[in-house]
Coordinates of C-alpha atoms in Angstrom, one line a residue:
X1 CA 0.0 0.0 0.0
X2 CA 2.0 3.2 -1.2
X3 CA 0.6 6.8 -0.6
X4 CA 1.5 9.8 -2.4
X5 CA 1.1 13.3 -0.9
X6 CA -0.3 16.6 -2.4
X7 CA 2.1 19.4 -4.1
X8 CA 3.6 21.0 -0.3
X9 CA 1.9 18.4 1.1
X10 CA 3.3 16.5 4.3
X11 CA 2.0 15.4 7.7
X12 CA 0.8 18.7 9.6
X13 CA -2.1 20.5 10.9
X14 CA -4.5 20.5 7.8
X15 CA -3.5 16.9 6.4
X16 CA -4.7 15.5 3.2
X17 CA -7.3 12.8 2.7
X18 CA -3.9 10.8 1.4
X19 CA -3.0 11.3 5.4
X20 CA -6.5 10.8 6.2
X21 CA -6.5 7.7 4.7
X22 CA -3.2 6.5 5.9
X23 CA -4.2 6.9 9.1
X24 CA -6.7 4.4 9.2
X25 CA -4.4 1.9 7.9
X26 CA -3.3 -1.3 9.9
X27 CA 0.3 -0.9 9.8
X28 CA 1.2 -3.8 12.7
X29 CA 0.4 -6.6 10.0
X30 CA 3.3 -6.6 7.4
X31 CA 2.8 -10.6 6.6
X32 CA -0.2 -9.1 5.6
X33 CA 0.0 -5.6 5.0
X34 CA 2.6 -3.3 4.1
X35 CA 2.4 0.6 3.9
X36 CA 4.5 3.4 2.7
X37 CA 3.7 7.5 3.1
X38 CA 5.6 9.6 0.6
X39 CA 5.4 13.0 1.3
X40 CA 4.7 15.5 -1.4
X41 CA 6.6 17.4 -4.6
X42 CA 7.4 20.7 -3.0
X43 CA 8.5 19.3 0.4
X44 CA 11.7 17.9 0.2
X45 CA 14.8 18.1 -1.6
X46 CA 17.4 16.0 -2.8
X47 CA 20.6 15.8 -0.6
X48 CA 22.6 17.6 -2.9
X49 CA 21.2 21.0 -2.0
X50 CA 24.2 22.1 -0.2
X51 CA 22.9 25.3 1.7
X52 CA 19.5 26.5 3.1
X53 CA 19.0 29.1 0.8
X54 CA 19.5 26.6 -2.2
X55 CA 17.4 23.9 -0.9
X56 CA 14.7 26.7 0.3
X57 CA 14.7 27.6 -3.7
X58 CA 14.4 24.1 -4.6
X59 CA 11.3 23.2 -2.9
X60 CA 9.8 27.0 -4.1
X61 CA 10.2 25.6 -7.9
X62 CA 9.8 21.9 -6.7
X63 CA 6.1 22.8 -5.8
X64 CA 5.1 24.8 -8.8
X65 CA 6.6 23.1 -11.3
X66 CA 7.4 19.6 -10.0
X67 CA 11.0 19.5 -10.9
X68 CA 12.0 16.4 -8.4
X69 CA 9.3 14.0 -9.6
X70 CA 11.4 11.9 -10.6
X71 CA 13.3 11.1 -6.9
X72 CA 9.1 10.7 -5.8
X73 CA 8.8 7.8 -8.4
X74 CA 12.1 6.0 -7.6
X75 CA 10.9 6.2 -3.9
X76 CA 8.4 4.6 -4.5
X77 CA 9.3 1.9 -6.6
X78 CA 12.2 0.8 -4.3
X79 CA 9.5 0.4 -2.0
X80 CA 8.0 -2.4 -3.9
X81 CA 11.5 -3.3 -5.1
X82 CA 12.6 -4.4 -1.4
X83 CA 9.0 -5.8 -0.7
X84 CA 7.2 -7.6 -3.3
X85 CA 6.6 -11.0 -3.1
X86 CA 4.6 -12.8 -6.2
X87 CA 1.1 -12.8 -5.6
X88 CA 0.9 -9.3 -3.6
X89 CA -1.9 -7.0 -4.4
X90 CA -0.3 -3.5 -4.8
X91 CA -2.6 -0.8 -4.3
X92 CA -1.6 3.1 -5.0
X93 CA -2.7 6.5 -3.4
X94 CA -2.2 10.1 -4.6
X95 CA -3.2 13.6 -4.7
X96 CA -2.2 16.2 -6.8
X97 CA 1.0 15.6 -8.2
X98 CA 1.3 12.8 -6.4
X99 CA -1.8 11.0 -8.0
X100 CA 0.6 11.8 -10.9
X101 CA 3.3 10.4 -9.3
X102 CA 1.2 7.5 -8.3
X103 CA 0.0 6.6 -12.1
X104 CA 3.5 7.0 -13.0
X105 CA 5.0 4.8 -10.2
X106 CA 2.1 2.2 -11.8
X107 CA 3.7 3.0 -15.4
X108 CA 7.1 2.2 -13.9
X109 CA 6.1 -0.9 -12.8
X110 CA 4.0 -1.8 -16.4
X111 CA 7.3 -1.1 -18.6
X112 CA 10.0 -2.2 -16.7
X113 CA 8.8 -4.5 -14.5
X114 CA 10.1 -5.0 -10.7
X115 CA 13.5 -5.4 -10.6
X116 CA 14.8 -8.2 -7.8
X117 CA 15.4 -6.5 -4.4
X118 CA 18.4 -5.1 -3.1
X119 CA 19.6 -4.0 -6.8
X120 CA 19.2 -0.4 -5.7
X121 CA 21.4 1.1 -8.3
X122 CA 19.6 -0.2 -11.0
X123 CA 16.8 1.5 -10.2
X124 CA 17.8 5.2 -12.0
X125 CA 18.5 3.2 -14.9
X126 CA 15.7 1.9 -14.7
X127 CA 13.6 4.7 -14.6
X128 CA 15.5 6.6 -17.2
X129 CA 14.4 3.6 -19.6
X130 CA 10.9 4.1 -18.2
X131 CA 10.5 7.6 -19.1
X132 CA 12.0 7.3 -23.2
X133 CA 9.4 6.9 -25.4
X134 CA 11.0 6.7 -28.8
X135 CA 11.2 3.8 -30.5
X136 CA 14.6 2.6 -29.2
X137 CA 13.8 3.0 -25.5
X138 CA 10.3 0.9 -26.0
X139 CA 12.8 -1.6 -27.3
X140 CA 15.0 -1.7 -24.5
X141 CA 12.7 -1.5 -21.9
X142 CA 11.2 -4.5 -22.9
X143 CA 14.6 -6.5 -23.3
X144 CA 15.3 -5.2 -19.8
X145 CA 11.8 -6.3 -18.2
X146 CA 12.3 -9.9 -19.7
X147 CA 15.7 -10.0 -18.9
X148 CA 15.7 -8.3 -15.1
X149 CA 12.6 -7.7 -13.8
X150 CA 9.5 -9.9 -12.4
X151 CA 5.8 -9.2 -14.3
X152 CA 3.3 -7.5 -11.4
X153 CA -0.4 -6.2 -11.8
X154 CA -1.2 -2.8 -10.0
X155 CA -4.3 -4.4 -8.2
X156 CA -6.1 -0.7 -7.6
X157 CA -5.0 3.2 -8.3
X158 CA -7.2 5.4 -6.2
X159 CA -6.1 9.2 -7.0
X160 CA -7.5 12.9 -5.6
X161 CA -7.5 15.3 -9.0
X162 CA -4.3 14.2 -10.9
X163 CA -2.6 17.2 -12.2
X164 CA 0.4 16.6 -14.2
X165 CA 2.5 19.8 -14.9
X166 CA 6.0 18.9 -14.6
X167 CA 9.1 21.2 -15.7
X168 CA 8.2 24.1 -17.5
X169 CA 7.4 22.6 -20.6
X170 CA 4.8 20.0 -19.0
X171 CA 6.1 16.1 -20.3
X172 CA 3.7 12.9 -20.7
X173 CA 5.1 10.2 -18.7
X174 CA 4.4 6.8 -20.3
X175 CA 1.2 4.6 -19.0
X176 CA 0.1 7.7 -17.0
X177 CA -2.7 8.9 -19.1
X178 CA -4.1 4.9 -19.3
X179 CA -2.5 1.3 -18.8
X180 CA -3.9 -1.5 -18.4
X181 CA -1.8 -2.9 -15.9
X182 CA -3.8 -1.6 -13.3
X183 CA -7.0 -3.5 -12.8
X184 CA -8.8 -0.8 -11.2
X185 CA -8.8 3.2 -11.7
X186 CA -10.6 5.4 -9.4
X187 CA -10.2 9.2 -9.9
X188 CA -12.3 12.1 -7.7
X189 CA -11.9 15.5 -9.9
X190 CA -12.5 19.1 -9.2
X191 CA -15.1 20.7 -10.7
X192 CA -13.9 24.3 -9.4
X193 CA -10.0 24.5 -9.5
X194 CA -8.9 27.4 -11.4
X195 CA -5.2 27.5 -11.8
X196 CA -3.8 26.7 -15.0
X197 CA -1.0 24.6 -13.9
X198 CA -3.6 22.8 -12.2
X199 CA -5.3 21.0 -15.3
X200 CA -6.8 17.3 -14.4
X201 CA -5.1 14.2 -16.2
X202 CA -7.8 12.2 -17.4
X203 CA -8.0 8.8 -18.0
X204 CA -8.3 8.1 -21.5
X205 CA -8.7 5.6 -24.2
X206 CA -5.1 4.3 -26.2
X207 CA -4.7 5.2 -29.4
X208 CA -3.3 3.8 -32.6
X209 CA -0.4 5.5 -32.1
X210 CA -0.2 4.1 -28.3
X211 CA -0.2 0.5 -30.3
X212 CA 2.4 1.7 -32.5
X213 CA 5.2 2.5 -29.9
X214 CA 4.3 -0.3 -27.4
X215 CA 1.1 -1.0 -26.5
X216 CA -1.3 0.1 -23.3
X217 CA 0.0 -3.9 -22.5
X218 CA 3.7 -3.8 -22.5
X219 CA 5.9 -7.1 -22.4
X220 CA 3.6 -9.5 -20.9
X221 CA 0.1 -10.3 -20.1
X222 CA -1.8 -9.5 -16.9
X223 CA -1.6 -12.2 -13.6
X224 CA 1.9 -14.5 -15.0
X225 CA 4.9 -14.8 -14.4
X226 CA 7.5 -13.3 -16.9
X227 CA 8.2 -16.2 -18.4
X228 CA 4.6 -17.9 -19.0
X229 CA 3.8 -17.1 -22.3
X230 CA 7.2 -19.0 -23.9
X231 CA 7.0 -22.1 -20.9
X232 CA 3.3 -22.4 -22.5
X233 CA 4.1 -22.6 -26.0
X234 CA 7.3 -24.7 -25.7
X235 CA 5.4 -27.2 -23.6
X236 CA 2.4 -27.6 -26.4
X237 CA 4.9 -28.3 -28.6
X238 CA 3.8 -24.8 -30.3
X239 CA 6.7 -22.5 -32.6
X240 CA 8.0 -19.7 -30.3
X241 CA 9.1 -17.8 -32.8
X242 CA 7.9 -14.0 -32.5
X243 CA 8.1 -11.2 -34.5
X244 CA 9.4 -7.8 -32.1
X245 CA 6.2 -6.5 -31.0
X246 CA 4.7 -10.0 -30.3
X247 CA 4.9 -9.9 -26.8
X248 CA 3.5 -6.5 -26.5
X249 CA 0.6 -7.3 -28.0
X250 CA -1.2 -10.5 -25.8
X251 CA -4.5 -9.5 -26.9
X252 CA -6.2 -12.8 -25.9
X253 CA -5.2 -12.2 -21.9
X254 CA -6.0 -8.1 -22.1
X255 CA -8.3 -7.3 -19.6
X256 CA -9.4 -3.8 -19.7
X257 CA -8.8 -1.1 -16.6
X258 CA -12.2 -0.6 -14.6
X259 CA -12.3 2.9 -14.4
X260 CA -14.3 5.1 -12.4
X261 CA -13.7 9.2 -12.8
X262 CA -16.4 11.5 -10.5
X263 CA -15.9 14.9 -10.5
X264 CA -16.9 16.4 -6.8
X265 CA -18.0 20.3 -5.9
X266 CA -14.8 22.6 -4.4
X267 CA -11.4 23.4 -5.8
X268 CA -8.3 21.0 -5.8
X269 CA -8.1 21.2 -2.1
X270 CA -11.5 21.0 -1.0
X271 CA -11.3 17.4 -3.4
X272 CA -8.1 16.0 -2.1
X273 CA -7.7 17.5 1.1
X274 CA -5.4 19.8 3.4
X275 CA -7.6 22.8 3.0
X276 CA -9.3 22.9 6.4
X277 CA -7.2 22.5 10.0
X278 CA -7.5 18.6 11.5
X279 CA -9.9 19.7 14.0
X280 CA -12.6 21.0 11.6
X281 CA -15.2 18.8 12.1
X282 CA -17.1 19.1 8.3
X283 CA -15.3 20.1 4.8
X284 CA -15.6 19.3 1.3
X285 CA -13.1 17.1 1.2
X286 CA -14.5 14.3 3.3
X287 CA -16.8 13.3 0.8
X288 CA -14.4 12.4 -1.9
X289 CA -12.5 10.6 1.0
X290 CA -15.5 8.6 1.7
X291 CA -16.2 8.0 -1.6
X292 CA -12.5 6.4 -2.4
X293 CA -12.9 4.4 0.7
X294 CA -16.6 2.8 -0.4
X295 CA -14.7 2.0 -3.7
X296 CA -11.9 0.0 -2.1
X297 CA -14.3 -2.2 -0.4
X298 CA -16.6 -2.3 -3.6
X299 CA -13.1 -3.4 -5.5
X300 CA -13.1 -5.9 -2.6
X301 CA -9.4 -5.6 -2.8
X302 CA -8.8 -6.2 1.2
X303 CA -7.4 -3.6 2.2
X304 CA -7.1 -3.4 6.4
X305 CA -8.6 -0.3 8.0
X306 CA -8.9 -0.1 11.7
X307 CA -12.8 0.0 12.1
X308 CA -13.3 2.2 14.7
X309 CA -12.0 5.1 12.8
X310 CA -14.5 4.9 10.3
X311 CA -17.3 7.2 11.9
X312 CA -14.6 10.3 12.6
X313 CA -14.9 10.6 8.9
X314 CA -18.6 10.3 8.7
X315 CA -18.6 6.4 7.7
X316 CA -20.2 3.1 9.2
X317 CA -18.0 0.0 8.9
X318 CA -21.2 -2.1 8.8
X319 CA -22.3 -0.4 5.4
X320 CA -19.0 -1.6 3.7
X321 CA -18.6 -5.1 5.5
X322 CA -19.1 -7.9 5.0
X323 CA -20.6 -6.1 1.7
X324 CA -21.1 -2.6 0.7
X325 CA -24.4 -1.7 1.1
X326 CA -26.5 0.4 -1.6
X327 CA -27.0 4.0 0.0
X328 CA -30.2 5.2 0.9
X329 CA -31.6 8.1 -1.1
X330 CA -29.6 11.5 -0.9
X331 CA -31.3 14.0 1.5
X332 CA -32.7 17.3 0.7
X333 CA -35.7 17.4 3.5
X334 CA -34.0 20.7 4.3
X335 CA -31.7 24.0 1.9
X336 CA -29.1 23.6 4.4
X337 CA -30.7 21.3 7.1
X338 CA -28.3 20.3 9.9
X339 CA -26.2 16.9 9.9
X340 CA -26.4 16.4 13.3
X341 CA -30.3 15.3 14.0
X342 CA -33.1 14.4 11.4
X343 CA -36.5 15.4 12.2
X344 CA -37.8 14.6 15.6
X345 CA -40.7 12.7 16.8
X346 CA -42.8 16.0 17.0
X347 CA -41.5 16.8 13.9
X348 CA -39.9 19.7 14.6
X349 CA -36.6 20.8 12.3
X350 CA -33.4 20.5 14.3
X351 CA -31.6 23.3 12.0
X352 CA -33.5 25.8 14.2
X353 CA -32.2 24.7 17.4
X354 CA -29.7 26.3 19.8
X355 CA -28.5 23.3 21.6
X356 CA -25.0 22.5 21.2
X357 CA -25.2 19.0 21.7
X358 CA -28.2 18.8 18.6
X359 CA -26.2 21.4 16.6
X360 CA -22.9 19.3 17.1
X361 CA -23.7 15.6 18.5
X362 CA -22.0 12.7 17.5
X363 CA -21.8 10.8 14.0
X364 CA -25.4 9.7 12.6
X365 CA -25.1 8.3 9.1
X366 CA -23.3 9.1 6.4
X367 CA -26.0 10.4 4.4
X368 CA -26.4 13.4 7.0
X369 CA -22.7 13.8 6.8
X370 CA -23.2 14.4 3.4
X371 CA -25.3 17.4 3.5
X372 CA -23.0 19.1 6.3
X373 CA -20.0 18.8 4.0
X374 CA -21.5 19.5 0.5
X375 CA -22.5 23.3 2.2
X376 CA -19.2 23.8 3.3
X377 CA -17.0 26.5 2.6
X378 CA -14.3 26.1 -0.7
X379 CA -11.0 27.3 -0.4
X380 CA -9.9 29.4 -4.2
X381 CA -5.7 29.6 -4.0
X382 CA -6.2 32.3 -6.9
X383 CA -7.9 34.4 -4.2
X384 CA -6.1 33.3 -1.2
X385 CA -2.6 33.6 -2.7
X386 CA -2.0 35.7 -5.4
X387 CA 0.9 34.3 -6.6
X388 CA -0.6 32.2 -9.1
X389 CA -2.1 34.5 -11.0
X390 CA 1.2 35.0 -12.7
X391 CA 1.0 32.1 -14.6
X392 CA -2.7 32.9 -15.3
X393 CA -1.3 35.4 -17.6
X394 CA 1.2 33.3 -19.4
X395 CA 0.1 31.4 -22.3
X396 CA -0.1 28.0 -21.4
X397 CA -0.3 24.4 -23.2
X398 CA -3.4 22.0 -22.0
X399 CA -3.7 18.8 -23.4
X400 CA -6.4 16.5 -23.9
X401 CA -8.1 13.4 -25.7
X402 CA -10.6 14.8 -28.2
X403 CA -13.7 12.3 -29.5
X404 CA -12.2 10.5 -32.1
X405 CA -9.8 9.5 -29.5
X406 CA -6.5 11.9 -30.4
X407 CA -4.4 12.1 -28.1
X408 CA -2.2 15.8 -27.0
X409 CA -4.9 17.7 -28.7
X410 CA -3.3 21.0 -27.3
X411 CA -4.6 24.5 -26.6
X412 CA -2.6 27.3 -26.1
X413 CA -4.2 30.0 -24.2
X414 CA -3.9 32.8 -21.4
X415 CA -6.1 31.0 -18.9
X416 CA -7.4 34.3 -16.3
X417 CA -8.7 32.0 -13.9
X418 CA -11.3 30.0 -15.9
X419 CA -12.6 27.1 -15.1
X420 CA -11.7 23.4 -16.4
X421 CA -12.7 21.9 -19.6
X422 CA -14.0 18.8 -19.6
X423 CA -13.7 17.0 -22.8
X424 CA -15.8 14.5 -24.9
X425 CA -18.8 15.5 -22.8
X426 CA -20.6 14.3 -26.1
X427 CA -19.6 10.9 -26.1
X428 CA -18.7 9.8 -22.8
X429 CA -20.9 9.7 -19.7
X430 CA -19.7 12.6 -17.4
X431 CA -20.0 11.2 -13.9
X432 CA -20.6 13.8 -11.0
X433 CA -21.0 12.9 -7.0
X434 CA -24.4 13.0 -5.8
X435 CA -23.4 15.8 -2.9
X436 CA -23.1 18.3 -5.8
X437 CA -27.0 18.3 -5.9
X438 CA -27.3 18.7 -2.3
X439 CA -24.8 22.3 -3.1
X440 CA -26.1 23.8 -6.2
X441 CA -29.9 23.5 -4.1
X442 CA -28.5 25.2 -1.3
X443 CA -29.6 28.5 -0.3
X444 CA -27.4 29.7 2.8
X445 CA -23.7 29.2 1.0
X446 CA -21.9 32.7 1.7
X447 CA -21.4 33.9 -1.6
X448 CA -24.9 32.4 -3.1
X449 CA -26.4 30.1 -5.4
X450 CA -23.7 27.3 -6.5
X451 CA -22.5 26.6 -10.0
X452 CA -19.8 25.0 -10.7
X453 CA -17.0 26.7 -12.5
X454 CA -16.2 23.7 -15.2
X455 CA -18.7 24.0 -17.9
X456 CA -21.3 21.1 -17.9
X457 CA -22.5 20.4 -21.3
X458 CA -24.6 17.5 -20.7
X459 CA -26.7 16.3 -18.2
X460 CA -24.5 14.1 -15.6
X461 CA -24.9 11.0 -14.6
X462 CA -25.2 11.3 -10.6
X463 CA -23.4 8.5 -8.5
X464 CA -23.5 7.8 -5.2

């Protein structure tokens, strides 16, 4: 179980739902569970920064443009290096960059393959061979994965609003925008983030031209061992002669990503986490948080929480195990009703009470939880720090998949705070959380009426 961190993000007083969720982890298992926290781009630097004004620079440009992503996906990986055993399920976490960083980690892992432990100083050649994606490197990356490495499956990827501007000129890591390594891909999105160099990665489909330099399945089939495929065929008696791109193409073992992309009211923080202090009792954030969890246990990819810290965030173990539970219908008895108390037997509306104890009682049920966090307050960085709206007025490339499934379809523009663009809203089924109902009918927010800030071009499909 690896977890990567927001962009500045580490353990503090207004943790991430990537902390959040590490928290609940059962860490005094390692037969049976093994964990690792990465804290995130922006944080840290690399030992080399000699003095404290250097390394204080470092991090500056490490958090806005993402410079040491590479040292973040080498950590990583020599964490499953030293640890995997054949047969592990290993699950990924990230927010922000480090959902990047997480998708990229799981890339890693797809082209190269794990390389046996303790080979540490294989694994920057490694990753150099990971990131080329011309021709020669595809070809030597899969000579090294059959010759080094042992074949793993990414069992889950669960990322907070993957953005993925690294360097100034932003690069496309391989396998990060799809791979079908990883057997399931759940992504929470912003639908109110503003900043330019905060532009979501989306999942998306591979192209011809993803076929052409390697495949979405790279080197060997899902579930075996490296060397399956040729043990098979020499056993049945079958000719093993291949032609290159053979064994990058097992089409009769592909099994396709399940993927799952909801897009969730608030800006990048209020979706992934760290923009309210620990002790705030209700925020955005929470419900994405809940959200990932219920997909874990839906995945049923056993994963060990400790269950008596699922009520502090607004969950009930017995609704996930020993199955998930459909919800019960979303709430709206109320414009901004409390979450404390439903309606009591008189039928009297707890929102107008002055008792503390109604006003702020204990846990209920998730679905009043709900209502409390989708009318909380969202947290804009281009209004609380003003820094960024330097790059608002910089021309700047976004990329995306159009609908006839192109990929780096690119638009140059001078951003000025809009909001996202979500593409193929014509062909694809936008998916948006349930809570964002509970917002946009909400009367008492501070600043109005909500509408979300990326364009909605279609009706949604709304999911629990």
């Amino acid at each position: 179980m690896l977890s990567s961190d927001g962009t500045g993000d580490q353990f503090d007083s207004d943790n991430s739902n990537v902390v959040q969720l590490f928290n609940m982890l059962v860490k005094d298992k390692p037969s049976q569970q093994m964990v690792y926290y990465q804290s995130g781009i922006g944080t840290y630097t690399i030992p080399q920064m000699a003095t404290p004004l250097m390394a204080k620079m470092s991090k500056t440009v490490d958090m806005m443009f993402g410079h040491h992503l590479d040292a973040h996906v080498m950590g990583g990986y020599e964490f499953i290096m030293q640890n995997y055993e054949y047969g592990d399920k290993i699950c990924i976490f990230g927010f922000s960059r480090g959902a990047y960083t997480a998708r990229a980690l799981a890339g890693m892992v797809h082209k190269v393959g794990i390389i046996p432990r303790c080979n540490h100083q294989q694994v920057p050649f490694a990753y150099n061979m990971y990131i080329r994606d011309d021709v020669k490197g595809w070809e030597e990356s899969t000579a090294f994965k059959k010759t080094f490495s042992i074949n793993a499956d990414i069992e889950f990827v669960g990322v907070w609003d993957t953005v993925s501007s690294v360097g100034l000129i932003p690069k496309r890591l391989p396998f990060t925008r799809a791979n079908d390594n990883i057997k399931f891909f759940r992504h929470a999105l912003s639908l109110d983030e503003r900043r330019v160099r905060f532009k979501p990665t989306i999942w998306e489909r591979p192209t011809k031209q993803d076929m052409d330099k390697g495949g979405i399945r790279h080197g060997i089939s899902r579930g075996f061992p490296h060397n399956f495929l040729k043990r098979r065929d020499s056993q049945d008696g079958i000719d093993t002669s291949r032609s290159r791109y053979d064994d990058q193409y097992p089409l009769l073992e592909c099994q396709h990503t399940d993927v799952e992309e909801v897009w969730f009211a608030g800006h990048h923080c209020d979706v992934g986490g760290s923009s309210v202090k620990n002790n705030t009792r209700n925020s955005l954030a929470r419900i994405p948080l809940r959200w990932m969890i219920r997909e874990c246990f839906k995945a049923e990819v056993g994963i060990l929480f400790h269950r008596d810290m699922f009520k502090e965030i607004g969950m009930d173990y017995a609704t996930l195990h020993p199955r998930v539970l459909e919800r019960p219908n979303i709430i709206h008895h109320s414009p901004c009703p409390s979450p404390r108390c439903p309606p009591d037997s008189m039928g009297q509306d707890p929102t107008k009470s002055t008792d503390p104890a109604i006003i702020y009682g204990d846990f209920i049920s998730e679905e009043l939880e709900d209502v409390a966090d989708a009318i909380s307050r969202k947290h804009d960085k281009l209004i609380e720090a003003w820094r960024w709206w330097i790059l608002e007025y910089t021309p700047q490339p976004t990329y995306y998949q159009d609908d006839n499934d192109n990929h780096d379809v690119i638009r140059y523009k001078i951003n000025m705070g809009h909001g996202r663009y979500i593409p193929r809203q014509n062909r694809d089924v936008v998916k948006v959380h349930r809570s964002v109902q509970i917002r946009i009918k909400a009367d008492c927010l501070e600043n109005g009426k909500y509408r979300p800030n990326a364009k909605l071009e279609v009706e949604p499909k709304w999911v629990p």
